[in-house]
Short mmCIF file of C-alpha atoms in Angstrom, two decimals:
data_model
loop_
_atom_site.label_atom_id
_atom_site.label_comp_id
_atom_site.label_asym_id
_atom_site.label_seq_id
_atom_site.Cartn_x
_atom_site.Cartn_y
_atom_site.Cartn_z
CA MET A 29 29.97 -0.72 -103.91
CA ARG A 30 25.90 -0.17 -103.65
CA HIS A 31 24.12 1.78 -101.29
CA THR A 32 23.36 -1.18 -98.99
CA GLU A 33 26.93 -1.76 -98.15
CA TYR A 34 27.15 1.69 -96.70
CA MET A 35 24.45 0.92 -94.32
CA ALA A 36 25.76 -2.31 -93.05
CA THR A 37 27.96 -1.79 -90.13
CA THR A 38 29.55 -4.86 -89.06
CA VAL A 39 31.65 -7.27 -90.82
CA GLU A 40 29.31 -9.87 -90.38
CA GLU A 41 26.53 -7.84 -92.14
CA LYS A 42 28.71 -6.80 -94.78
CA ASP A 43 29.56 -10.65 -95.22
CA ILE A 44 25.98 -11.28 -95.64
CA ILE A 45 25.43 -8.90 -98.54
CA LEU A 46 28.55 -9.73 -100.21
CA VAL A 47 27.06 -13.33 -100.28
CA ARG A 48 23.65 -12.33 -101.25
CA ARG A 49 25.49 -10.50 -104.30
CA VAL A 50 27.58 -13.64 -104.99
CA LEU A 51 24.64 -15.55 -105.61
CA THR A 52 23.03 -13.27 -107.85
CA GLY A 53 26.27 -13.90 -110.04
CA ASP A 54 28.34 -10.98 -109.14
CA LYS A 55 31.86 -12.77 -109.06
CA SER A 56 33.35 -9.44 -108.03
CA ALA A 57 31.75 -9.69 -104.60
CA PHE A 58 33.61 -12.81 -104.11
CA ARG A 59 37.22 -11.15 -104.81
CA SER A 60 36.11 -8.84 -101.88
CA LEU A 61 35.38 -12.00 -99.68
CA VAL A 62 38.66 -13.46 -100.74
CA GLU A 63 40.39 -10.28 -99.99
CA ARG A 64 39.16 -9.89 -96.65
CA TYR A 65 39.74 -13.47 -95.73
CA GLN A 66 42.69 -14.64 -97.43
CA ASN A 67 45.36 -13.83 -94.80
CA TYR A 68 43.09 -15.83 -91.91
CA VAL A 69 42.58 -18.99 -93.96
CA PHE A 70 46.50 -18.93 -95.22
CA SER A 71 47.39 -18.33 -91.90
CA ILE A 72 45.32 -21.76 -90.65
CA ALA A 73 46.56 -23.50 -93.55
CA VAL A 74 50.24 -22.44 -92.71
CA SER A 75 49.77 -23.50 -89.17
CA ILE A 76 48.32 -26.89 -90.61
CA THR A 77 50.71 -27.93 -93.22
CA LYS A 78 53.66 -26.02 -92.08
CA ASN A 79 54.67 -25.26 -95.66
CA ARG A 80 53.57 -22.06 -97.57
CA GLU A 81 53.24 -23.40 -100.75
CA GLU A 82 51.09 -26.15 -99.80
CA ALA A 83 49.35 -23.83 -97.44
CA GLU A 84 48.65 -21.53 -100.49
CA GLU A 85 47.39 -24.43 -102.56
CA VAL A 86 44.91 -25.50 -99.56
CA ALA A 87 43.81 -21.73 -98.99
CA GLN A 88 42.77 -21.73 -102.95
CA ASP A 89 40.84 -24.67 -102.30
CA VAL A 90 39.22 -24.08 -99.43
CA PHE A 91 38.17 -20.53 -101.46
CA ILE A 92 36.76 -22.99 -104.26
CA LYS A 93 34.93 -25.20 -102.22
CA VAL A 94 33.24 -21.74 -100.28
CA TYR A 95 32.57 -20.51 -103.53
CA LYS A 96 30.54 -23.67 -104.65
CA GLN A 97 29.03 -24.42 -101.39
CA LEU A 98 27.93 -20.58 -101.13
CA GLY A 99 24.29 -21.46 -101.65
CA SER A 100 24.00 -23.65 -98.62
CA PHE A 101 25.49 -21.28 -96.08
CA GLN A 102 22.76 -20.77 -93.68
CA GLN A 103 23.81 -17.51 -91.92
CA ARG A 104 23.06 -19.31 -88.70
CA SER A 105 26.80 -18.75 -88.07
CA GLN A 106 29.12 -16.18 -88.96
CA LEU A 107 30.43 -16.41 -92.80
CA SER A 108 34.17 -16.35 -90.93
CA THR A 109 32.99 -19.25 -88.56
CA TRP A 110 32.06 -21.08 -91.69
CA LEU A 111 35.32 -20.42 -93.67
CA TYR A 112 37.44 -21.32 -91.35
CA THR A 113 35.50 -24.89 -90.18
CA ILE A 114 36.20 -25.42 -94.42
CA THR A 115 39.97 -24.17 -93.82
CA TYR A 116 40.66 -26.52 -90.64
CA ARG A 117 38.87 -29.44 -92.31
CA THR A 118 40.62 -28.89 -96.01
CA GLY A 119 43.47 -28.51 -94.04
CA LEU A 120 43.64 -31.83 -92.02
CA ASP A 121 42.46 -33.62 -94.91
CA TYR A 122 45.03 -32.53 -97.06
CA VAL A 123 48.06 -33.22 -94.46
CA ARG A 124 46.22 -37.04 -93.91
CA ARG A 125 46.39 -37.42 -97.57
CA LYS A 126 50.06 -36.41 -97.78
CA ARG A 127 50.94 -38.96 -94.71
CA LEU A 128 49.52 -41.66 -96.63
CA HIS A 129 52.62 -41.14 -99.09
CA THR A 130 55.23 -40.35 -96.85
CA GLU A 131 56.71 -41.38 -93.53
CA PRO A 132 55.31 -39.66 -90.73
CA ILE A 133 57.07 -37.99 -88.14
CA GLU A 134 55.13 -38.12 -84.94
CA ARG A 135 56.05 -36.07 -81.97
CA GLU A 136 54.49 -37.66 -78.86
CA ASP A 137 51.88 -35.79 -77.11
CA GLY A 138 53.43 -33.77 -74.22
CA GLN A 139 56.95 -34.37 -75.22
CA ALA A 140 58.83 -30.85 -74.88
CA ILE A 141 58.81 -28.70 -77.80
CA PRO A 142 62.51 -28.38 -79.16
CA LEU A 143 63.95 -24.68 -78.31
CA ALA A 144 65.39 -22.40 -81.33
CA ASP A 145 68.94 -22.29 -80.44
CA ASP A 146 70.01 -19.26 -82.74
CA LEU A 147 67.82 -16.57 -80.62
CA GLU A 148 69.94 -15.42 -77.83
CA ALA A 149 69.01 -12.38 -75.44
CA GLY A 150 70.90 -9.18 -76.20
CA PRO A 151 73.62 -7.65 -73.86
CA SER A 152 70.56 -6.34 -71.44
CA GLY A 153 69.52 -9.67 -71.22
CA GLN A 154 66.30 -9.00 -72.84
CA LEU A 155 64.56 -10.43 -75.97
CA GLN A 156 63.70 -8.29 -78.91
CA GLN A 157 59.68 -8.35 -79.69
CA SER A 158 60.55 -9.45 -83.07
CA ASP A 159 62.98 -12.09 -81.50
CA LEU A 160 60.09 -13.34 -79.28
CA GLN A 161 57.77 -13.44 -82.31
CA ASP A 162 60.26 -15.55 -84.22
CA LEU A 163 60.92 -17.85 -81.18
CA LEU A 164 57.12 -18.37 -80.89
CA ALA A 165 56.48 -18.92 -84.34
CA GLY A 166 59.25 -21.82 -84.18
CA ALA A 167 57.67 -23.03 -81.53
CA LEU A 168 54.12 -23.27 -83.02
CA GLU A 169 55.79 -24.74 -85.80
CA GLN A 170 56.51 -27.54 -83.99
CA LEU A 171 53.22 -28.35 -82.71
CA GLU A 172 50.86 -30.84 -84.42
CA ALA A 173 48.75 -29.89 -87.41
CA ALA A 174 45.53 -29.94 -85.23
CA ASP A 175 46.84 -28.34 -82.32
CA ALA A 176 48.69 -25.53 -84.37
CA ALA A 177 45.24 -24.90 -86.10
CA LEU A 178 43.19 -24.90 -82.52
CA LEU A 179 45.66 -22.35 -81.26
CA GLN A 180 45.69 -20.14 -84.27
CA LEU A 181 41.77 -20.27 -84.24
CA TYR A 182 41.40 -19.31 -80.92
CA TYR A 183 43.22 -16.38 -80.92
CA PHE A 184 41.68 -15.21 -84.66
CA LYS A 185 38.18 -15.91 -82.86
CA GLU A 186 38.88 -13.72 -79.77
CA ARG A 187 38.95 -16.50 -77.58
CA SER A 188 35.75 -17.69 -77.86
CA VAL A 189 35.41 -21.42 -77.00
CA ARG A 190 32.36 -21.81 -78.59
CA GLU A 191 33.35 -20.46 -81.81
CA ILE A 192 36.32 -23.07 -81.77
CA THR A 193 33.70 -26.21 -80.76
CA ASP A 194 31.83 -25.01 -83.94
CA ILE A 195 34.48 -24.72 -86.21
CA THR A 196 36.29 -28.31 -84.83
CA GLY A 197 33.73 -30.35 -83.55
CA LEU A 198 35.46 -30.76 -80.43
CA SER A 199 33.80 -30.40 -77.01
CA ALA A 200 33.87 -27.33 -75.13
CA SER A 201 36.06 -29.47 -72.42
CA ASN A 202 38.21 -30.90 -74.72
CA VAL A 203 39.08 -27.81 -76.43
CA LYS A 204 39.99 -25.90 -72.96
CA THR A 205 41.95 -28.87 -72.10
CA ARG A 206 43.83 -28.75 -75.07
CA LEU A 207 44.53 -24.97 -75.14
CA PHE A 208 45.62 -25.19 -71.51
CA ARG A 209 48.15 -28.26 -72.35
CA LEU A 210 49.21 -26.40 -75.50
CA ARG A 211 49.81 -23.07 -74.11
CA ASN A 212 51.69 -24.54 -71.25
CA GLN A 213 53.93 -26.41 -73.54
CA LEU A 214 55.11 -22.84 -75.41
CA LYS A 215 55.52 -21.13 -71.96
CA GLU A 216 57.78 -23.82 -70.62
CA VAL A 217 59.51 -22.76 -73.90
CA LEU A 218 59.34 -19.18 -73.70
CA SER A 219 60.36 -19.36 -69.93
CA GLN A 220 63.67 -20.37 -70.89
CA LYS A 221 64.29 -17.41 -72.76
CA LEU A 222 61.99 -14.73 -70.95
CA ASN A 223 63.54 -14.35 -67.61
CA GLN A 224 64.43 -10.38 -67.97
CA GLU A 225 60.69 -10.10 -69.32
CA ILE A 226 59.37 -11.95 -66.65
CA GLU A 227 61.37 -9.94 -63.99
CA ASP A 228 60.28 -6.51 -65.28
CA LEU A 229 56.64 -7.49 -65.15
CA LEU A 230 56.54 -8.91 -61.48
CA MET B 20 41.24 -23.66 -55.11
CA SER B 21 44.79 -25.64 -55.73
CA ASN B 22 47.67 -23.78 -58.35
CA THR B 23 46.94 -25.71 -61.52
CA PRO B 24 48.46 -24.70 -64.90
CA SER B 25 45.19 -24.60 -66.27
CA ASP B 26 43.67 -22.11 -63.03
CA ILE B 27 46.46 -19.88 -64.65
CA TRP B 28 45.03 -19.88 -68.34
CA ALA B 29 41.48 -19.67 -66.92
CA TYR B 30 42.52 -16.44 -65.11
CA LEU B 31 43.83 -14.99 -68.03
CA ASP B 32 41.11 -16.35 -70.61
CA GLY B 33 38.60 -14.42 -67.94
CA GLN B 34 36.95 -17.84 -67.33
CA LEU B 35 36.77 -17.52 -63.69
CA SER B 36 33.76 -16.45 -61.60
CA GLU B 37 34.45 -13.12 -59.76
CA LYS B 38 34.95 -14.92 -56.37
CA GLU B 39 37.36 -17.65 -58.03
CA ARG B 40 39.45 -14.41 -59.74
CA ARG B 41 39.57 -12.96 -56.37
CA ALA B 42 41.02 -15.53 -54.56
CA PHE B 43 43.55 -16.37 -57.46
CA GLU B 44 44.79 -12.82 -57.24
CA GLN B 45 45.09 -13.23 -53.44
CA LYS B 46 47.13 -16.46 -54.12
CA ILE B 47 49.38 -14.58 -56.74
CA GLU B 48 50.23 -11.88 -54.45
CA GLU B 49 51.46 -14.86 -51.92
CA ASP B 50 53.01 -16.98 -53.70
CA GLU B 51 56.29 -15.90 -55.98
CA ALA B 52 56.57 -19.03 -57.91
CA LEU B 53 52.87 -18.72 -59.10
CA ARG B 54 53.56 -15.01 -59.89
CA HIS B 55 56.51 -15.67 -61.71
CA GLN B 56 54.12 -18.50 -63.69
CA VAL B 57 51.57 -16.08 -64.32
CA ALA B 58 54.02 -13.44 -65.72
CA ALA B 59 55.51 -16.12 -68.28
CA ALA B 60 51.77 -17.18 -69.08
CA ARG B 61 50.86 -13.52 -69.35
CA ILE B 62 54.01 -12.69 -72.21
CA LEU B 63 52.87 -15.77 -74.03
CA ASP B 64 49.20 -14.54 -74.30
CA ARG B 65 49.95 -11.30 -75.33
CA ASN B 66 52.37 -12.61 -77.93
CA LEU B 67 49.86 -14.98 -79.23
CA GLN B 68 47.41 -12.29 -79.34
CA GLU B 69 49.81 -9.92 -81.32
CA ARG B 70 50.88 -12.40 -84.03
CA GLU B 71 50.06 -10.98 -87.33
CA PRO B 72 47.98 -13.47 -89.67
CA GLU B 73 50.65 -14.39 -92.63
CA GLN B 74 50.27 -13.26 -96.34
CA PRO B 75 49.99 -15.19 -99.28
CA SER B 76 51.65 -14.42 -102.74
CA MET B 77 50.48 -11.34 -104.46
CA ARG B 78 48.91 -13.71 -107.19
CA PHE B 79 46.67 -15.73 -104.65
CA VAL B 80 43.38 -13.58 -105.28
CA ALA B 81 43.98 -13.45 -108.88
CA ASN B 82 44.58 -17.57 -108.81
CA VAL B 83 41.25 -17.79 -106.79
CA MET B 84 39.31 -15.95 -109.11
CA GLU B 85 40.74 -17.83 -112.43
CA ARG B 86 39.60 -21.00 -110.96
CA LEU B 87 36.09 -19.92 -110.12
CA PRO B 88 33.24 -21.94 -112.24
CA ASP B 89 30.47 -20.49 -113.73
CA LEU B 90 27.74 -21.25 -111.15
CA TYR B 91 25.71 -18.41 -110.38
CA GLN B 92 23.92 -16.82 -113.00
CA PRO B 93 23.34 -12.65 -112.89
CA ILE B 94 19.58 -11.45 -112.27
CA SER B 95 18.57 -8.21 -113.16
CA VAL B 96 17.96 -5.97 -110.33
CA LYS B 97 17.61 -2.69 -112.22
CA PRO B 98 14.08 -0.87 -112.71
CA LEU B 99 12.01 -2.16 -115.44
CA LEU B 100 11.27 1.20 -116.42
CA SER B 101 14.00 3.76 -117.31
CA ARG B 102 14.04 7.11 -115.45
CA LYS B 103 13.95 8.54 -119.12
CA ALA B 104 10.57 6.51 -119.73
CA LEU B 105 9.72 7.89 -115.89
CA ARG B 106 10.37 11.23 -116.99
CA TRP B 107 8.26 11.37 -119.88
CA ALA B 108 5.23 9.69 -118.24
CA GLY B 109 5.56 12.43 -115.29
CA GLY B 110 5.53 14.94 -117.92
CA ILE B 111 2.71 13.76 -119.62
CA LEU B 112 0.89 13.33 -116.56
CA ALA B 113 1.29 16.77 -115.42
CA THR B 114 0.24 18.34 -119.00
CA VAL B 115 -2.72 16.29 -118.90
CA LEU B 116 -3.74 17.47 -115.30
CA LEU B 117 -3.07 20.82 -116.29
CA ILE B 118 -5.06 21.22 -119.23
CA ASN B 119 -7.74 19.39 -117.15
CA ILE B 120 -7.54 22.23 -114.69
CA SER B 121 -7.77 24.80 -116.88
CA LEU B 122 -10.83 23.62 -118.63
CA LEU B 123 -12.30 23.58 -115.39
CA TRP B 124 -11.64 27.05 -115.23
CA ILE B 125 -12.44 28.30 -118.73
CA LEU B 126 -15.63 26.09 -119.44
CA PRO B 127 -18.91 26.83 -118.23
CA THR B 128 -20.92 23.76 -116.40
CA GLY B 129 -24.39 24.12 -117.67
CA SER B 130 -27.28 26.47 -117.00
CA THR B 131 -25.88 28.20 -113.98
CA GLY B 132 -22.71 29.24 -115.86
CA GLU B 133 -20.82 29.10 -112.71
CA LEU B 134 -17.32 27.98 -112.91
CA PRO B 135 -16.93 24.53 -111.02
CA LEU B 136 -13.55 25.31 -109.59
CA ILE B 137 -14.45 23.86 -105.97
CA GLY B 138 -17.67 21.48 -107.95
CA ASN B 139 -18.09 17.77 -107.31
CA VAL B 140 -16.52 15.10 -109.19
CA GLN B 141 -19.41 14.74 -111.46
CA GLN B 142 -19.04 18.11 -112.31
CA MET B 143 -15.44 17.93 -113.10
CA LEU B 144 -16.17 15.10 -115.23
CA ASN B 145 -18.88 16.60 -117.36
CA ALA B 146 -16.70 19.63 -117.88
CA LEU B 147 -14.11 17.49 -119.51
CA PRO B 148 -14.81 17.98 -123.31
CA HIS B 149 -12.94 15.45 -124.67
CA GLY B 150 -13.38 11.60 -124.17
CA TRP B 151 -9.70 10.98 -124.60
CA LEU B 152 -8.57 12.96 -121.73
CA LEU B 153 -10.02 10.94 -118.82
CA PRO B 154 -8.50 7.73 -120.36
CA LEU B 155 -5.01 9.52 -120.56
CA SER B 156 -5.13 10.59 -117.25
CA ALA B 157 -5.98 7.49 -115.85
CA LEU B 158 -3.08 5.75 -118.05
CA SER B 159 -0.54 8.23 -116.72
CA VAL B 160 -1.70 7.75 -113.07
CA GLY B 161 -1.34 3.69 -113.65
CA TYR B 162 2.21 4.21 -115.44
CA VAL B 163 3.81 6.26 -112.49
CA ALA B 164 2.14 4.01 -110.05
CA TYR B 165 3.79 1.00 -111.79
CA ALA B 166 6.95 2.88 -111.98
CA VAL B 167 7.33 3.75 -108.20
CA LEU B 168 6.38 0.08 -107.46
CA ASP B 169 8.97 -1.08 -109.58
CA ALA B 170 11.19 0.93 -107.90
CA PHE B 171 9.97 0.01 -104.60
CA LEU B 172 10.70 -3.61 -105.51
CA GLU B 173 14.32 -2.90 -106.95
CA ARG B 174 15.19 -1.33 -103.53
CA ARG B 175 13.50 -4.50 -101.34
CA LEU B 176 15.37 -6.94 -103.38
CA LEU B 177 18.75 -5.41 -102.40
CA LYS B 178 17.73 -4.43 -98.96
CA GLN B 179 20.03 -5.03 -96.12
CA PRO B 180 19.25 -8.57 -94.60
CA LYS B 181 18.66 -9.03 -90.90
CA LYS B 182 21.56 -10.70 -88.90
CA ALA B 183 20.92 -14.35 -88.67
#
């Protein structure tokens, strides 16, 4: 690691230094970027493809694209925003191409998300936190690819609507409306299982 | 303000103004059904925030690195002058200067016979007995200046960029 990397304090500054090193032929700097962002890129890819093997393929393609286009990265936005934009588009393109070859199974907008039946509350009537996360993961899996990615990105980007509009190209009002709708659907699902937790909060 | 599901999320996302927030909190106090809805939304929100990112396979980074094309050429960011050469130049310069100063003490400058320790530049130049000392001094000074400039430019090349 070089002297200037010690001086860089924020993730954004460290990213820019790594990008510069990559552009001067230092491949190990790109390895650092992959290691830093692999989980996030992979998670977005999983939320879109609903399949870990396919998500890994998509995530690999994303990093190759990023490497090839790194010279055109303008540094007007954060590297993570640019990276997630490529992930979002690559993932959705992958799903669209796949649908051309397979029979689509569409879920109509607003239709209730199926509830996982195998998760039951314990004797106290309270679900374990891990069970809750499993329940949530199951519900998220039922979302449409673009919706699932939108929700994932929103929480990765610390609830910044502006960042999400940059990544997805959707308008701010559209993003807000979709986020409200999606979370309401999830809330309805969870509410059926969360009576005890809700009582504890009240 | 009517109670819509989007109000709940706007409230939890911190998108309401101070006035709207206070009004909404007042409604939460008064409306048990709304209180229940907000509690459910809060649990969901917390769990969405706490979700850990998925991890790809152990081979993921290696697979990406193996697929990278050779696009960017390494450029030299090392100083053109090695530290060893720099030390030699510094040594030569110090020796030459030492000889010059010593000669100023040792040699008389003319008819007065005084030692030109604090003489003017002309006196000092006159005091130099050998023609090669001055060019060598100039060369050494120039060499060191070049080395310092080279080191400065190297640091500048790697300078931390300003935040976009």
